[in-house]
Amino acid sequence: MDPTGIEKVIGVLEDMTEKGIILDFAVGGAFAATLLNEPIATVDLDIFFLLAEGGDELILSLDAIYRYAEENGFQFDHEFINIFGWLVQFVEASRNDLWREAIESANMVEVGHHKIPVIDAVHLVSMWLLAGRARDYQKIAIFLDAGLVDMPDLFNVLDKHNLMTKWERQKWRLIDDPE
C-alpha cells in the first residue's frame, strides 16, 4: 500500500459523496485505530457508509459503487476495490443501528490535506465486540490497555445497543482485572 495514496482514496470517497453514490461515510477498522494513535496491522481500509439510494431494498445492491469503480479503472474482486493501491472494503451501515451511530458520531481527523470522518474509539470497541472474532477481542484489549476508551461512554453505547451481556461474558479476555 502506498501511504501517500490514502489522500487519493479520500478524494475518491469525497467524489462518490458529491456524486450521490454514498450519503455519508467514516473510516473504521484497524486503519481507524491507526489514525487514533494505536497502530494495528491491516491489509485493507474499511469504509462504513450509507447508500444514497436503495438502502430500503430487501437485498442490498452495491452496483453503484462497483459501476463507479469500473468507470474509474479501479480493479475489484468479491469484497475489495483496489483504489490507488489501497484495498478498500465498503461496508453498508444503514441496517445496523450501532454502525449508523458510529458514522454519525465520527470525529474529523486530518490526513494530509483532508479532514476525514473516523469512527471514535468507543464505537470501534463496540463494533469489535459485536463482531466477536478473536482478532477483534485483541484489538479491544489493545485499546483498553492504551487508555483510548472512556469507559462510561463505552458502557452507555454497549447498553444502548444491547451489548452489555456480551461485554460481561467477554471482559475476562479484554481487561487485566475484570472485577
Short mmCIF file of C-alpha atoms in Angstrom, two decimals:
data_model
loop_
_atom_site.label_atom_id
_atom_site.label_comp_id
_atom_site.label_asym_id
_atom_site.label_seq_id
_atom_site.Cartn_x
_atom_site.Cartn_y
_atom_site.Cartn_z
CA MET A 1 0.00 0.00 0.00
CA ASP A 2 1.25 3.41 -0.94
CA PRO A 3 0.93 5.63 2.15
CA THR A 4 0.63 8.76 0.01
CA GLY A 5 -2.22 7.13 -1.90
CA ILE A 6 -4.57 7.49 1.06
CA GLU A 7 -5.19 11.11 0.09
CA LYS A 8 -6.21 9.90 -3.37
CA VAL A 9 -8.56 7.36 -1.78
CA ILE A 10 -10.09 10.14 0.31
CA GLY A 11 -10.58 12.15 -2.85
CA VAL A 12 -12.43 9.20 -4.40
CA LEU A 13 -14.68 8.90 -1.33
CA GLU A 14 -15.42 12.62 -1.45
CA ASP A 15 -16.19 12.34 -5.17
CA MET A 16 -18.55 9.42 -4.53
CA THR A 17 -20.33 11.52 -1.91
CA GLU A 18 -20.57 14.55 -4.21
CA LYS A 19 -21.97 12.37 -7.00
CA GLY A 20 -24.62 10.96 -4.66
CA ILE A 21 -23.38 7.38 -4.72
CA ILE A 22 -22.94 7.33 -0.95
CA LEU A 23 -24.61 9.67 1.53
CA ASP A 24 -22.10 9.58 4.33
CA PHE A 25 -19.06 7.55 5.35
CA ALA A 26 -16.47 7.06 8.05
CA VAL A 27 -13.20 5.17 8.24
CA GLY A 28 -13.41 2.18 10.56
CA GLY A 29 -11.47 -0.92 11.46
CA ALA A 30 -7.75 -1.18 12.05
CA PHE A 31 -6.91 1.85 9.89
CA ALA A 32 -9.18 3.98 12.10
CA ALA A 33 -7.27 2.59 15.08
CA THR A 34 -4.03 3.74 13.49
CA LEU A 35 -5.47 7.21 12.94
CA LEU A 36 -6.43 7.23 16.63
CA ASN A 37 -2.75 6.69 17.54
CA GLU A 38 -2.85 2.95 18.14
CA PRO A 39 -1.19 1.24 15.16
CA ILE A 40 -2.77 -2.11 14.33
CA ALA A 41 -1.66 -4.14 11.32
CA THR A 42 -4.13 -4.27 8.46
CA VAL A 43 -4.24 -5.04 4.76
CA ASP A 44 -7.36 -3.07 3.96
CA LEU A 45 -9.24 0.13 4.55
CA ASP A 46 -12.75 -0.33 5.96
CA ILE A 47 -15.23 2.32 4.88
CA PHE A 48 -18.56 2.24 6.67
CA PHE A 49 -21.09 4.12 4.57
CA LEU A 50 -24.73 4.87 3.94
CA LEU A 51 -26.07 4.30 0.43
CA ALA A 52 -27.61 7.30 -1.28
CA GLU A 53 -30.42 5.20 -2.73
CA GLY A 54 -31.74 1.68 -2.47
CA GLY A 55 -30.94 1.28 1.22
CA ASP A 56 -34.51 0.17 1.97
CA GLU A 57 -34.48 -2.71 -0.51
CA LEU A 58 -34.71 -6.27 0.79
CA ILE A 59 -31.48 -7.19 -0.99
CA LEU A 60 -28.69 -4.66 -0.71
CA SER A 61 -27.03 -3.73 -4.01
CA LEU A 62 -23.63 -2.11 -4.26
CA ASP A 63 -23.96 -1.82 -8.04
CA ALA A 64 -23.46 1.96 -7.99
CA ILE A 65 -20.17 1.58 -6.12
CA TYR A 66 -18.87 -1.15 -8.42
CA ARG A 67 -20.03 0.76 -11.51
CA TYR A 68 -18.12 3.82 -10.21
CA ALA A 69 -15.04 1.64 -9.66
CA GLU A 70 -15.26 0.20 -13.16
CA GLU A 71 -15.78 3.62 -14.76
CA ASN A 72 -12.69 4.93 -12.97
CA GLY A 73 -10.46 1.94 -13.74
CA PHE A 74 -10.29 0.52 -10.21
CA GLN A 75 -9.87 -3.25 -10.04
CA PHE A 76 -12.15 -5.19 -7.70
CA ASP A 77 -12.92 -8.69 -6.56
CA HIS A 78 -15.54 -10.08 -4.21
CA GLU A 79 -15.10 -7.68 -1.32
CA PHE A 80 -12.28 -5.24 -2.07
CA ILE A 81 -11.85 -2.41 -4.53
CA ASN A 82 -8.23 -1.52 -5.25
CA ILE A 83 -8.12 2.26 -5.18
CA PHE A 84 -4.64 3.63 -5.86
CA GLY A 85 -3.00 0.60 -4.22
CA TRP A 86 -5.31 0.50 -1.19
CA LEU A 87 -7.68 -2.45 -0.76
CA VAL A 88 -10.92 -0.74 0.23
CA GLN A 89 -13.80 -2.67 1.72
CA PHE A 90 -17.16 -0.88 1.63
CA VAL A 91 -19.49 -1.83 4.49
CA GLU A 92 -23.06 -0.52 4.17
CA ALA A 93 -24.19 0.59 7.62
CA SER A 94 -27.85 1.62 7.41
CA ARG A 95 -29.20 -1.72 8.65
CA ASN A 96 -27.20 -1.72 11.86
CA ASP A 97 -28.02 0.96 14.43
CA LEU A 98 -24.57 0.77 16.04
CA TRP A 99 -22.78 1.20 12.71
CA ARG A 100 -25.07 4.07 11.69
CA GLU A 101 -24.43 5.79 15.02
CA ALA A 102 -20.69 5.24 14.57
CA ILE A 103 -20.79 7.12 11.26
CA GLU A 104 -22.95 9.90 12.66
CA SER A 105 -20.66 10.45 15.67
CA ALA A 106 -17.35 10.07 13.81
CA ASN A 107 -14.54 12.50 14.61
CA MET A 108 -12.92 14.57 11.89
CA VAL A 109 -9.23 13.64 11.65
CA GLU A 110 -6.69 15.42 9.48
CA VAL A 111 -4.98 13.17 6.94
CA GLY A 112 -2.65 15.08 4.67
CA HIS A 113 -4.67 17.93 3.19
CA HIS A 114 -8.05 16.38 4.03
CA LYS A 115 -10.21 16.04 7.09
CA ILE A 116 -11.98 12.72 7.13
CA PRO A 117 -14.56 11.17 9.43
CA VAL A 118 -13.05 8.43 11.59
CA ILE A 119 -15.07 6.21 13.89
CA ASP A 120 -14.22 7.03 17.50
CA ALA A 121 -12.63 4.58 19.95
CA VAL A 122 -15.85 3.85 21.86
CA HIS A 123 -17.73 2.86 18.71
CA LEU A 124 -14.79 0.88 17.32
CA VAL A 125 -14.62 -1.16 20.52
CA SER A 126 -18.39 -1.66 20.46
CA MET A 127 -18.28 -2.78 16.83
CA TRP A 128 -15.41 -5.18 17.52
CA LEU A 129 -17.30 -6.62 20.49
CA LEU A 130 -20.36 -7.12 18.28
CA ALA A 131 -18.24 -8.90 15.63
CA GLY A 132 -16.66 -11.08 18.32
CA ARG A 133 -13.76 -12.57 16.37
CA ALA A 134 -10.51 -13.42 18.17
CA ARG A 135 -8.69 -10.60 16.39
CA ASP A 136 -11.46 -8.18 17.42
CA TYR A 137 -11.00 -9.07 21.08
CA GLN A 138 -7.26 -8.48 20.68
CA LYS A 139 -7.92 -5.01 19.27
CA ILE A 140 -10.28 -4.21 22.13
CA ALA A 141 -7.64 -5.25 24.67
CA ILE A 142 -5.04 -3.07 22.92
CA PHE A 143 -7.37 -0.04 23.02
CA LEU A 144 -8.25 -0.59 26.66
CA ASP A 145 -4.59 -1.08 27.67
CA ALA A 146 -3.66 2.11 25.83
CA GLY A 147 -6.32 4.08 27.69
CA LEU A 148 -8.05 5.18 24.49
CA VAL A 149 -11.56 4.36 25.67
CA ASP A 150 -13.75 6.39 28.01
CA MET A 151 -15.35 3.54 29.95
CA PRO A 152 -18.57 5.36 30.99
CA ASP A 153 -19.13 6.33 27.33
CA LEU A 154 -18.39 2.76 26.25
CA PHE A 155 -20.89 1.34 28.75
CA ASN A 156 -23.54 3.81 27.55
CA VAL A 157 -23.06 2.69 23.94
CA LEU A 158 -22.95 -1.00 24.89
CA ASP A 159 -26.12 -0.63 26.94
CA LYS A 160 -27.91 1.30 24.17
CA HIS A 161 -27.10 -1.44 21.64
CA ASN A 162 -27.79 -4.41 23.93
CA LEU A 163 -24.15 -5.46 24.19
CA MET A 164 -23.66 -5.32 27.97
CA THR A 165 -24.35 -9.03 28.42
CA LYS A 166 -21.74 -9.87 25.79
CA TRP A 167 -19.29 -7.47 27.50
CA GLU A 168 -19.86 -9.20 30.85
CA ARG A 169 -19.25 -12.62 29.26
CA GLN A 170 -16.09 -11.49 27.43
CA LYS A 171 -14.46 -8.93 29.73
CA TRP A 172 -12.17 -11.60 31.25
CA ARG A 173 -10.25 -11.64 27.96
CA LEU A 174 -10.31 -7.87 27.50
CA ILE A 175 -9.09 -6.36 30.75
CA ASP A 176 -6.48 -7.47 33.28
CA ASP A 177 -8.73 -7.07 36.34
CA PRO A 178 -12.31 -7.77 35.24
CA GLU A 179 -13.81 -7.04 38.67
#
